[in-house]
């Protein structure tokens, strides 16, 4: 479409006038963004069609990645880079007086996810397309993504988010591929041709309309699809109250994860899950039928991957389609289903494992419930044969028990592959959380350590570091990120290390500017940037980090000459709107920040920043500027973590527990290039006789800090932090914050000392970057493709 900047400029100006009905001089930044966005989408259309034609003609096995979340972030620069036209466009725009960086800021993040699970799905789509693999995403087109966070007087305030203001440029509505999704009603059995058939009667249907977003591969002409389903009223509602029906319908794709603490919210959540699954499976089968007649071969041509248990109804839904629509018998349908579906588990925290009360499930999804009941009965029968008389075990393992449907059990029984997301996590699944199932289905379990796309998290977010790397080892690492190891050659190269330091310093200056713009605060870019950014959760232990800051504050107040290398502690975190404790931690961080930042005795050494509205686009500015990556979850609780990998790739050093993928980072860089502290997973899981109160009594530092939570140390907040105090002393500190405190403080002292030996620090940083190629999601996706999905891509 355009091969040089002159052509680009010509097209851009023409397109702008046509689209906006304005001259260039009259156009706004938004007009210019929309124009460029549409140009890109048109530009990728040819390859989008070609890719689909290629997949069809080669009859390749297709993977569909079903996920309730896709946390894409911004797409403009990402697409330009993957298409290889970023430079032409940047120069062309520059000649028109437009700064590409400014233009990218116009785009609102597509924030259709909460955190790690959703971002992983987005990284995977980038790797699938960039490796030329036939893999597509299926999700929900939430009108409002994750809320926008404001901090008002230290408290989190949630505002609705409206990404579609600018997100629309990437999507294509495909009304002709709409699917009807049935809810409520009842099932009628009929016997025709000596075969029992089931009919879903009096159902209320919702129309699922797909909006397709092109997923552009890196420099390889592949364009895959992310299909996002929008909920709309059906065309022929026989309803008296049409407005009510419209409202009830559209709300299904209105919000990401609505509050599910009440039944009403729960129904909506389950509706979303079935909506996603029913629409996706039906469109997958429709596409299959374009080339194939016999559903008995479905598993040879299709693999359906479920990202956690949210889309697990894919199992009974596929059974329904195969039996009720395809006319297959139970055994045949079960065989095909269990060879088509694969499942990833993302957490072992029991409160996060989904269970649905039958009283909600059965009336909403009557046919699906029947099928789940049958799956359960057959599974319990199998268990009875294997463990005759072992009622306890059967009760533990049943899919339906105690009036609840256990979604993880359904996933374990109905899929051919079950994977954890880091080595330790998979071991914990096999030998603890899912031990019973591992005994019955050992062949299903496997590990796939998470990864991140280096194209977004290095090429796009840290262009200076990218250029430096390419300057010294050439650019082949971009397609083979393992080659970053070649950087180890520069371990003793003073000139290289100086460059590395310069780049980090510049990135820190950028972040300091963002902090100033957001909060008016001035931070010193030559201080250590010590960063913890992730969702707020008790197990991630932002509290431990805060306690360390309070400890340093107390020390500095006691002894103004205490030698402490100046540090800026940076936090970013959203708390779930209904998560009381997490919100208190946000308030605590901000209270500590007020106390510390205002105090002339310490403010040259200590600063605390809470960055509002942590999201993908902000993350892209933070990782390149970090010196320290805080990965301090209670060992055994963080399934993998992926932020840890993004920091490492950008040269930050990890302070972490032996949890999730931290262990694999340690294995790669060695103990000398990471700061490990605290209990390990075995110690946590087998801890006998922990009494947090003893740590309170015997460690003066701890007692002082814990007392400061409630003794008026923070002015004007009275009993604000009682819940935190109680969690530590009354509820016996279930995440071992007090137990790990001393170890953490000692390790942080070592961190400070190491930083003062700048040469050593830079070498450690280099070692981390050099080993980070392993954590490219290209490696992860290649493993999924080889071991689970059995698909092949076009070679680079
Ligand atoms: C969800 C909930 C919801 C209810 C309250 C407690 C709770 C705790 C955790 C979760 C997380 C659900 C799944 C999830 O997002 N897991 C994350 O997946 C990432 C990608 O695999 C992984 O890196 C993170 O370690 C893991 O927490």
PDB file of C-alpha atoms and ligand atoms in Angstrom, residues 69 114-118 120 257 307-308 310 344-347 349 351-352 421 450 537 539-540 579 637-643, ligand 1:
ATOM      1  CA  UNK A  69      -9.991 -12.087  29.350  1.00  0.00           C
ATOM      2  CA  UNK A 114      -7.773  -8.140  35.251  1.00  0.00           C
ATOM      3  CA  UNK A 115      -4.122  -9.105  35.295  1.00  0.00           C
ATOM      4  CA  UNK A 116      -1.728 -11.941  34.519  1.00  0.00           C
ATOM      5  CA  UNK A 117      -4.204 -14.361  33.019  1.00  0.00           C
ATOM      6  CA  UNK A 118      -5.577 -11.841  30.533  1.00  0.00           C
ATOM      7  CA  UNK A 120      -0.844 -13.932  29.044  1.00  0.00           C
ATOM      8  CA  UNK A 257     -16.155  -9.730  35.817  1.00  0.00           C
ATOM      9  CA  UNK A 307      -7.750 -20.577  29.676  1.00  0.00           C
ATOM     10  CA  UNK A 308      -8.551 -21.471  33.281  1.00  0.00           C
ATOM     11  CA  UNK A 310     -14.052 -19.858  33.020  1.00  0.00           C
ATOM     12  CA  UNK A 344      -4.539 -24.541  31.658  1.00  0.00           C
ATOM     13  CA  UNK A 345      -4.788 -24.042  35.394  1.00  0.00           C
ATOM     14  CA  UNK A 346      -3.659 -20.627  36.670  1.00  0.00           C
ATOM     15  CA  UNK A 347      -4.047 -20.789  40.409  1.00  0.00           C
ATOM     16  CA  UNK A 349      -5.773 -20.720  45.712  1.00  0.00           C
ATOM     17  CA  UNK A 351     -10.980 -19.305  47.010  1.00  0.00           C
ATOM     18  CA  UNK A 352     -10.293 -18.746  43.312  1.00  0.00           C
ATOM     19  CA  UNK A 421       2.125 -22.358  34.279  1.00  0.00           C
ATOM     20  CA  UNK A 450       4.637 -18.867  31.045  1.00  0.00           C
ATOM     21  CA  UNK A 537      -3.748  -9.316  46.750  1.00  0.00           C
ATOM     22  CA  UNK A 539      -0.726 -13.340  48.909  1.00  0.00           C
ATOM     23  CA  UNK A 540       1.371 -11.001  46.744  1.00  0.00           C
ATOM     24  CA  UNK A 579     -11.921  -6.694  48.201  1.00  0.00           C
ATOM     25  CA  UNK A 637       0.943 -19.054  46.114  1.00  0.00           C
ATOM     26  CA  UNK A 638       1.950 -17.316  42.873  1.00  0.00           C
ATOM     27  CA  UNK A 639       1.359 -19.789  40.074  1.00  0.00           C
ATOM     28  CA  UNK A 640       3.960 -18.183  37.827  1.00  0.00           C
ATOM     29  CA  UNK A 641       4.007 -14.420  37.630  1.00  0.00           C
ATOM     30  CA  UNK A 642       4.831 -12.758  34.332  1.00  0.00           C
ATOM     31  CA  UNK A 643       5.765  -9.272  35.526  1.00  0.00           C
TER      32      UNK A 643
HETATM   33  C1  LIG B   1      -8.426 -14.934  41.367  1.00  0.00           C
HETATM   34  C2  LIG B   1      -9.084 -14.736  42.538  1.00  0.00           C
HETATM   35  C3  LIG B   1     -10.513 -14.398  42.484  1.00  0.00           C
HETATM   36  C4  LIG B   1     -11.219 -14.588  43.792  1.00  0.00           C
HETATM   37  C5  LIG B   1     -10.408 -14.132  44.980  1.00  0.00           C
HETATM   38  C6  LIG B   1      -9.047 -14.710  45.024  1.00  0.00           C
HETATM   39  C7  LIG B   1      -8.384 -14.849  43.735  1.00  0.00           C
HETATM   40  C8  LIG B   1      -7.046 -15.134  43.692  1.00  0.00           C
HETATM   41  C9  LIG B   1      -6.391 -15.300  42.508  1.00  0.00           C
HETATM   42  C10 LIG B   1      -7.082 -15.220  41.341  1.00  0.00           C
HETATM   43  C11 LIG B   1      -6.301 -15.420  40.096  1.00  0.00           C
HETATM   44  C12 LIG B   1      -7.042 -16.173  39.048  1.00  0.00           C
HETATM   45  C13 LIG B   1      -6.241 -16.637  37.910  1.00  0.00           C
HETATM   46  C14 LIG B   1      -5.043 -15.789  37.557  1.00  0.00           C
HETATM   47  O1  LIG B   1      -5.153 -14.673  37.120  1.00  0.00           O
HETATM   48  N1  LIG B   1      -3.878 -16.371  37.709  1.00  0.00           N
HETATM   49  C15 LIG B   1      -2.612 -15.773  37.336  1.00  0.00           C
HETATM   50  O2  LIG B   1      -2.274 -16.289  36.057  1.00  0.00           O
HETATM   51  C16 LIG B   1      -1.048 -15.768  35.583  1.00  0.00           C
HETATM   52  C17 LIG B   1      -0.854 -16.312  34.191  1.00  0.00           C
HETATM   53  O3  LIG B   1      -0.701 -17.682  34.226  1.00  0.00           O
HETATM   54  C18 LIG B   1       0.086 -16.177  36.529  1.00  0.00           C
HETATM   55  O4  LIG B   1       1.283 -15.609  36.061  1.00  0.00           O
HETATM   56  C19 LIG B   1      -0.204 -15.693  37.942  1.00  0.00           C
HETATM   57  O5  LIG B   1       0.775 -16.174  38.823  1.00  0.00           O
HETATM   58  C20 LIG B   1      -1.571 -16.161  38.373  1.00  0.00           C
HETATM   59  O6  LIG B   1      -1.939 -15.596  39.627  1.00  0.00           O
END
